[in-house]
Amino acid sequence: MSTQELLIQAASKNAELLQGLNDTAYASSAIQQSQAYLSDIDRETKDCDAQVRSLESKTKTKLADHKKYAESTARRFMHRAVGKKEKFAEKVSKEEREYVEALAEENQAKSRRGEWVKNRDEARKHHAELEGINSTHRRLQAELDALYDSIFAGPTPEFADEDQKEWALRQASDALNDAKRRHEAEAQAVKCLHDADRFMNEALRAFDDARNYSRVDMFGGGTLTDIMERRALSRAQSAADKVKMMVAEAQRLVSDIQDLGNIDIPHGHIMSDIIFDNIFTDMAQHDRIKNSQAQAQREARNLKDLLGRTQQRSGHLLQEANAASARLETSRKELQQIRQDTFERVARPPTHDQAVA
């Protein structure tokens, strides 16, 4: 069966799908507006819930205060006994008024919450309807794409313009896939470097602890201080190893990421630091810790620069991917349009004049 015969055979199906797409095209943009509206309503509803809980607590307190006076025979008797009956009555009246005001405020807040809940339920129902319509739109689009592919896919010499648009679509699709792949790698590298930066901060805190313990040790800190210093240096080593591991993982993803310099951790020696501990060994170890800490601080700055450059590349690649996505959508629409035009031109029934001729 020729391409022209296929077009004529599928003409009614094509018209049906195009009409369905036209009828449901509004749903995609309407869903975005609906989602924003739902977010606003959810926020207002949560605020109302919090306000109602607060006012319920206030009303409960005011009711307790009111009952404390209104139902207390002992308090009434004491005020009467000291000649302050009127003052007691005023107090009861004041507590009752405050309770009534608090109750009214609570009821107003509950009424507002009820309205927001009603609006939220209606908005959710409408949003679900839009999602259903949008799902129908996607299904119809998939059916139309399948119909067109069954007729036009591959070379169709009699429709050279369609072949050209089909080739452009494939090029745009390949470009988008490549842009997504490169952006995904860069984004994962950013995550790795964020983790490396977190571990680097842990190493710097450990160096601060080790340096403080070392300073105490120089002034007679003793064996316990030596042990705490060594533990801090061990934490610094562990964190530095994790930094190295995460940077290596980032480099595996993106070859442009540079190496960091080494951080030499001065673990010391149990013989000199504990058994033969003296002011000279303590001072030497303190200098080694300071030098190592300076290395870590320098590499921390380098790591932040590295992270910043990688984030910048990731942002640029995201822009490229978005642009490639837009070009793909344009190519898809152009291909669909030329296929629609071909359907219209080839499958349209001949006019009376054409039939007579």
Short mmCIF file of N, CA and C in Angstrom, two decimals, residues 222-343:
data_model
loop_
_atom_site.label_atom_id
_atom_site.label_comp_id
_atom_site.label_asym_id
_atom_site.label_seq_id
_atom_site.Cartn_x
_atom_site.Cartn_y
_atom_site.Cartn_z
N GLY A 222 49.38 16.20 80.31
CA GLY A 222 49.43 14.82 80.76
C GLY A 222 48.98 13.82 79.71
N THR A 223 48.94 12.55 80.14
CA THR A 223 48.65 11.44 79.24
C THR A 223 47.26 11.55 78.62
N LEU A 224 46.25 11.93 79.41
CA LEU A 224 44.89 12.03 78.89
C LEU A 224 44.81 13.06 77.75
N THR A 225 45.50 14.18 77.91
CA THR A 225 45.50 15.19 76.85
C THR A 225 46.16 14.66 75.59
N ASP A 226 47.25 13.89 75.76
CA ASP A 226 47.91 13.27 74.60
C ASP A 226 46.93 12.36 73.85
N ILE A 227 46.19 11.58 74.62
CA ILE A 227 45.24 10.64 74.01
C ILE A 227 44.15 11.39 73.25
N MET A 228 43.62 12.45 73.86
CA MET A 228 42.57 13.23 73.21
C MET A 228 43.10 13.91 71.94
N GLU A 229 44.36 14.35 72.00
CA GLU A 229 44.98 14.97 70.82
C GLU A 229 45.07 13.96 69.69
N ARG A 230 45.51 12.75 70.00
CA ARG A 230 45.65 11.72 68.98
C ARG A 230 44.29 11.34 68.40
N ARG A 231 43.27 11.32 69.23
CA ARG A 231 41.92 11.01 68.73
C ARG A 231 41.44 12.10 67.77
N ALA A 232 41.71 13.34 68.11
CA ALA A 232 41.31 14.44 67.24
C ALA A 232 42.03 14.34 65.89
N LEU A 233 43.32 14.01 65.93
CA LEU A 233 44.07 13.86 64.69
C LEU A 233 43.56 12.67 63.88
N SER A 234 43.11 11.63 64.57
CA SER A 234 42.54 10.47 63.88
C SER A 234 41.24 10.87 63.17
N ARG A 235 40.43 11.72 63.82
CA ARG A 235 39.20 12.21 63.18
C ARG A 235 39.54 13.06 61.96
N ALA A 236 40.59 13.87 62.09
CA ALA A 236 41.01 14.70 60.96
C ALA A 236 41.46 13.83 59.79
N GLN A 237 42.19 12.74 60.09
CA GLN A 237 42.64 11.83 59.03
C GLN A 237 41.46 11.16 58.34
N SER A 238 40.49 10.71 59.15
CA SER A 238 39.31 10.06 58.57
C SER A 238 38.54 11.01 57.67
N ALA A 239 38.35 12.24 58.12
CA ALA A 239 37.62 13.23 57.32
C ALA A 239 38.40 13.57 56.06
N ALA A 240 39.73 13.71 56.17
CA ALA A 240 40.55 14.03 54.99
C ALA A 240 40.50 12.91 53.97
N ASP A 241 40.46 11.66 54.43
CA ASP A 241 40.35 10.52 53.51
C ASP A 241 39.01 10.57 52.76
N LYS A 242 37.96 10.97 53.47
CA LYS A 242 36.64 11.07 52.82
C LYS A 242 36.62 12.20 51.80
N VAL A 243 37.32 13.30 52.12
CA VAL A 243 37.43 14.39 51.14
C VAL A 243 38.08 13.87 49.86
N LYS A 244 39.17 13.15 50.03
CA LYS A 244 39.89 12.63 48.87
C LYS A 244 39.01 11.68 48.06
N MET A 245 38.25 10.84 48.77
CA MET A 245 37.38 9.87 48.11
C MET A 245 36.29 10.58 47.29
N MET A 246 35.66 11.61 47.87
CA MET A 246 34.57 12.31 47.18
C MET A 246 35.09 13.12 45.99
N VAL A 247 36.28 13.71 46.13
CA VAL A 247 36.86 14.44 44.99
C VAL A 247 37.19 13.47 43.86
N ALA A 248 37.70 12.28 44.22
CA ALA A 248 38.00 11.28 43.19
C ALA A 248 36.73 10.85 42.46
N GLU A 249 35.63 10.71 43.20
CA GLU A 249 34.36 10.33 42.58
C GLU A 249 33.88 11.44 41.64
N ALA A 250 34.04 12.70 42.06
CA ALA A 250 33.68 13.83 41.19
C ALA A 250 34.53 13.83 39.92
N GLN A 251 35.81 13.52 40.05
CA GLN A 251 36.70 13.47 38.89
C GLN A 251 36.32 12.33 37.95
N ARG A 252 35.83 11.23 38.51
CA ARG A 252 35.38 10.13 37.66
C ARG A 252 34.20 10.56 36.79
N LEU A 253 33.36 11.45 37.35
CA LEU A 253 32.20 11.93 36.61
C LEU A 253 32.56 13.03 35.62
N VAL A 254 33.46 13.92 36.03
CA VAL A 254 33.82 15.08 35.20
C VAL A 254 35.34 15.20 35.18
N SER A 255 35.92 15.05 34.01
CA SER A 255 37.39 15.02 33.90
C SER A 255 38.02 16.39 34.14
N ASP A 256 37.23 17.47 34.04
CA ASP A 256 37.79 18.83 34.21
C ASP A 256 38.12 19.16 35.66
N ILE A 257 37.66 18.34 36.60
CA ILE A 257 37.87 18.65 38.02
C ILE A 257 39.31 18.33 38.41
N GLN A 258 39.98 19.28 39.03
CA GLN A 258 41.40 19.16 39.36
C GLN A 258 41.59 18.46 40.71
N ASP A 259 42.82 17.99 40.90
CA ASP A 259 43.19 17.36 42.18
C ASP A 259 43.35 18.40 43.27
N LEU A 260 43.16 17.97 44.51
CA LEU A 260 43.53 18.78 45.66
C LEU A 260 44.90 18.35 46.15
N GLY A 261 45.57 19.22 46.87
CA GLY A 261 46.86 18.87 47.44
C GLY A 261 46.71 17.92 48.63
N ASN A 262 47.82 17.33 49.04
CA ASN A 262 47.80 16.41 50.18
C ASN A 262 47.70 17.17 51.50
N ILE A 263 47.11 16.51 52.48
CA ILE A 263 47.06 17.02 53.86
C ILE A 263 47.79 16.00 54.72
N ASP A 264 48.95 16.37 55.21
CA ASP A 264 49.77 15.44 56.01
C ASP A 264 49.35 15.54 57.47
N ILE A 265 48.84 14.45 58.00
CA ILE A 265 48.36 14.42 59.39
C ILE A 265 49.50 13.96 60.30
N PRO A 266 49.92 14.78 61.26
CA PRO A 266 51.02 14.40 62.16
C PRO A 266 50.51 13.55 63.34
N HIS A 267 50.41 12.24 63.13
CA HIS A 267 49.86 11.39 64.17
C HIS A 267 50.76 11.28 65.39
N GLY A 268 52.01 11.62 65.24
CA GLY A 268 52.93 11.50 66.37
C GLY A 268 53.35 10.06 66.59
N HIS A 269 54.02 9.83 67.72
CA HIS A 269 54.50 8.48 68.04
C HIS A 269 54.28 8.24 69.52
N ILE A 270 53.80 7.07 69.83
CA ILE A 270 53.45 6.77 71.23
C ILE A 270 54.67 6.86 72.14
N MET A 271 55.86 6.52 71.64
CA MET A 271 57.05 6.55 72.48
C MET A 271 57.41 7.99 72.86
N SER A 272 57.44 8.88 71.85
CA SER A 272 57.86 10.26 72.13
C SER A 272 56.74 11.09 72.74
N ASP A 273 55.47 10.79 72.35
CA ASP A 273 54.37 11.63 72.80
C ASP A 273 53.85 11.26 74.18
N ILE A 274 54.00 10.01 74.56
CA ILE A 274 53.42 9.58 75.84
C ILE A 274 54.50 9.08 76.80
N ILE A 275 55.33 8.14 76.32
CA ILE A 275 56.32 7.55 77.25
C ILE A 275 57.43 8.54 77.56
N PHE A 276 58.00 9.18 76.52
CA PHE A 276 59.08 10.14 76.72
C PHE A 276 58.58 11.57 76.53
N ASP A 277 57.38 11.84 77.02
CA ASP A 277 56.75 13.15 76.84
C ASP A 277 57.51 14.24 77.59
N ASN A 278 57.80 15.37 76.87
CA ASN A 278 58.41 16.52 77.51
C ASN A 278 58.04 17.76 76.70
N ILE A 279 58.45 18.92 77.18
CA ILE A 279 58.06 20.19 76.57
C ILE A 279 58.56 20.30 75.13
N PHE A 280 59.73 19.72 74.86
CA PHE A 280 60.31 19.85 73.51
C PHE A 280 59.55 19.00 72.49
N THR A 281 59.20 17.78 72.88
CA THR A 281 58.41 16.94 71.96
C THR A 281 57.02 17.54 71.77
N ASP A 282 56.47 18.11 72.85
CA ASP A 282 55.15 18.73 72.74
C ASP A 282 55.17 19.93 71.81
N MET A 283 56.20 20.75 71.90
CA MET A 283 56.30 21.93 71.03
C MET A 283 56.48 21.52 69.57
N ALA A 284 57.30 20.47 69.35
CA ALA A 284 57.52 20.00 67.98
C ALA A 284 56.22 19.48 67.37
N GLN A 285 55.46 18.72 68.18
CA GLN A 285 54.19 18.19 67.70
C GLN A 285 53.18 19.33 67.46
N HIS A 286 53.22 20.34 68.31
CA HIS A 286 52.31 21.48 68.14
C HIS A 286 52.60 22.20 66.82
N ASP A 287 53.87 22.35 66.48
CA ASP A 287 54.23 22.98 65.21
C ASP A 287 53.77 22.13 64.03
N ARG A 288 53.90 20.81 64.16
CA ARG A 288 53.46 19.93 63.07
C ARG A 288 51.95 20.04 62.87
N ILE A 289 51.21 20.13 63.97
CA ILE A 289 49.75 20.26 63.86
C ILE A 289 49.38 21.57 63.20
N LYS A 290 50.08 22.66 63.57
CA LYS A 290 49.79 23.96 62.95
C LYS A 290 50.06 23.92 61.45
N ASN A 291 51.16 23.30 61.05
CA ASN A 291 51.49 23.21 59.63
C ASN A 291 50.44 22.39 58.87
N SER A 292 50.04 21.29 59.49
CA SER A 292 49.03 20.44 58.86
C SER A 292 47.69 21.16 58.77
N GLN A 293 47.35 21.91 59.81
CA GLN A 293 46.11 22.68 59.80
C GLN A 293 46.14 23.74 58.70
N ALA A 294 47.31 24.35 58.52
CA ALA A 294 47.43 25.35 57.45
C ALA A 294 47.24 24.70 56.08
N GLN A 295 47.78 23.48 55.90
CA GLN A 295 47.54 22.75 54.66
C GLN A 295 46.05 22.53 54.44
N ALA A 296 45.37 22.08 55.49
CA ALA A 296 43.93 21.81 55.38
C ALA A 296 43.15 23.07 55.05
N GLN A 297 43.52 24.18 55.66
CA GLN A 297 42.82 25.44 55.39
C GLN A 297 43.03 25.88 53.94
N ARG A 298 44.24 25.68 53.45
CA ARG A 298 44.53 26.05 52.05
C ARG A 298 43.72 25.16 51.10
N GLU A 299 43.69 23.87 51.38
CA GLU A 299 42.95 22.96 50.50
C GLU A 299 41.44 23.17 50.63
N ALA A 300 41.00 23.64 51.79
CA ALA A 300 39.57 23.95 51.95
C ALA A 300 39.18 25.11 51.04
N ARG A 301 40.06 26.11 50.95
CA ARG A 301 39.79 27.23 50.04
C ARG A 301 39.81 26.75 48.58
N ASN A 302 40.78 25.89 48.26
CA ASN A 302 40.84 25.34 46.90
C ASN A 302 39.59 24.54 46.56
N LEU A 303 39.11 23.79 47.55
CA LEU A 303 37.91 22.97 47.34
C LEU A 303 36.69 23.85 47.08
N LYS A 304 36.58 24.94 47.81
CA LYS A 304 35.44 25.84 47.60
C LYS A 304 35.51 26.48 46.21
N ASP A 305 36.72 26.83 45.78
CA ASP A 305 36.87 27.36 44.41
C ASP A 305 36.47 26.31 43.38
N LEU A 306 36.90 25.08 43.62
CA LEU A 306 36.58 23.98 42.73
C LEU A 306 35.07 23.75 42.67
N LEU A 307 34.43 23.79 43.83
CA LEU A 307 32.98 23.62 43.91
C LEU A 307 32.27 24.74 43.16
N GLY A 308 32.75 25.97 43.34
CA GLY A 308 32.13 27.10 42.67
C GLY A 308 32.21 26.98 41.15
N ARG A 309 33.38 26.58 40.64
CA ARG A 309 33.53 26.44 39.19
C ARG A 309 32.65 25.31 38.65
N THR A 310 32.55 24.23 39.41
CA THR A 310 31.72 23.10 38.97
C THR A 310 30.25 23.47 38.99
N GLN A 311 29.82 24.22 40.00
CA GLN A 311 28.44 24.70 40.04
C GLN A 311 28.15 25.60 38.85
N GLN A 312 29.10 26.45 38.50
CA GLN A 312 28.92 27.35 37.37
C GLN A 312 28.77 26.56 36.07
N ARG A 313 29.62 25.55 35.88
CA ARG A 313 29.50 24.71 34.69
C ARG A 313 28.17 23.98 34.66
N SER A 314 27.75 23.50 35.83
CA SER A 314 26.47 22.79 35.91
C SER A 314 25.32 23.72 35.52
N GLY A 315 25.39 24.97 35.97
CA GLY A 315 24.34 25.93 35.61
C GLY A 315 24.31 26.20 34.12
N HIS A 316 25.48 26.33 33.52
CA HIS A 316 25.54 26.56 32.07
C HIS A 316 24.99 25.35 31.31
N LEU A 317 25.35 24.15 31.78
CA LEU A 317 24.88 22.94 31.11
C LEU A 317 23.37 22.78 31.26
N LEU A 318 22.83 23.22 32.39
CA LEU A 318 21.38 23.17 32.56
C LEU A 318 20.70 24.10 31.56
N GLN A 319 21.29 25.27 31.38
CA GLN A 319 20.75 26.20 30.38
C GLN A 319 20.81 25.58 28.97
N GLU A 320 21.92 24.90 28.68
CA GLU A 320 22.05 24.24 27.38
C GLU A 320 20.98 23.16 27.22
N ALA A 321 20.76 22.39 28.29
CA ALA A 321 19.75 21.32 28.22
C ALA A 321 18.36 21.90 28.03
N ASN A 322 18.06 23.00 28.71
CA ASN A 322 16.75 23.64 28.55
C ASN A 322 16.58 24.17 27.13
N ALA A 323 17.66 24.75 26.59
CA ALA A 323 17.59 25.26 25.22
C ALA A 323 17.42 24.11 24.23
N ALA A 324 18.13 23.00 24.47
CA ALA A 324 18.00 21.83 23.60
C ALA A 324 16.60 21.24 23.68
N SER A 325 16.02 21.27 24.89
CA SER A 325 14.65 20.78 25.06
C SER A 325 13.66 21.65 24.28
N ALA A 326 13.88 22.97 24.31
CA ALA A 326 13.01 23.88 23.56
C ALA A 326 13.14 23.65 22.06
N ARG A 327 14.40 23.42 21.61
CA ARG A 327 14.60 23.15 20.17
C ARG A 327 13.94 21.84 19.76
N LEU A 328 14.01 20.84 20.65
CA LEU A 328 13.36 19.56 20.34
C LEU A 328 11.85 19.73 20.22
N GLU A 329 11.27 20.48 21.14
CA GLU A 329 9.83 20.71 21.09
C GLU A 329 9.44 21.46 19.82
N THR A 330 10.26 22.43 19.43
CA THR A 330 10.00 23.16 18.17
C THR A 330 10.07 22.21 16.98
N SER A 331 11.10 21.35 16.97
CA SER A 331 11.25 20.38 15.87
C SER A 331 10.08 19.40 15.84
N ARG A 332 9.64 18.98 17.02
CA ARG A 332 8.51 18.04 17.08
C ARG A 332 7.25 18.69 16.52
N LYS A 333 7.01 19.94 16.90
CA LYS A 333 5.83 20.64 16.41
C LYS A 333 5.90 20.87 14.90
N GLU A 334 7.09 21.21 14.43
CA GLU A 334 7.25 21.43 12.99
C GLU A 334 7.01 20.14 12.21
N LEU A 335 7.53 19.02 12.75
CA LEU A 335 7.31 17.74 12.09
C LEU A 335 5.84 17.37 12.10
N GLN A 336 5.21 17.56 13.25
CA GLN A 336 3.77 17.24 13.33
C GLN A 336 2.97 18.12 12.38
N GLN A 337 3.35 19.39 12.29
CA GLN A 337 2.60 20.31 11.43
C GLN A 337 2.73 19.91 9.96
N ILE A 338 3.95 19.55 9.54
CA ILE A 338 4.11 19.19 8.13
C ILE A 338 3.40 17.89 7.83
N ARG A 339 3.32 16.99 8.81
CA ARG A 339 2.57 15.75 8.61
C ARG A 339 1.07 16.03 8.56
N GLN A 340 0.60 16.95 9.42
CA GLN A 340 -0.80 17.35 9.35
C GLN A 340 -1.11 17.96 7.99
N ASP A 341 -0.22 18.84 7.52
CA ASP A 341 -0.44 19.49 6.23
C ASP A 341 -0.46 18.46 5.10
N THR A 342 0.41 17.45 5.22
CA THR A 342 0.45 16.40 4.20
C THR A 342 -0.85 15.62 4.20
N PHE A 343 -1.36 15.27 5.39
CA PHE A 343 -2.65 14.62 5.51
C PHE A 343 -3.73 15.45 4.83
#
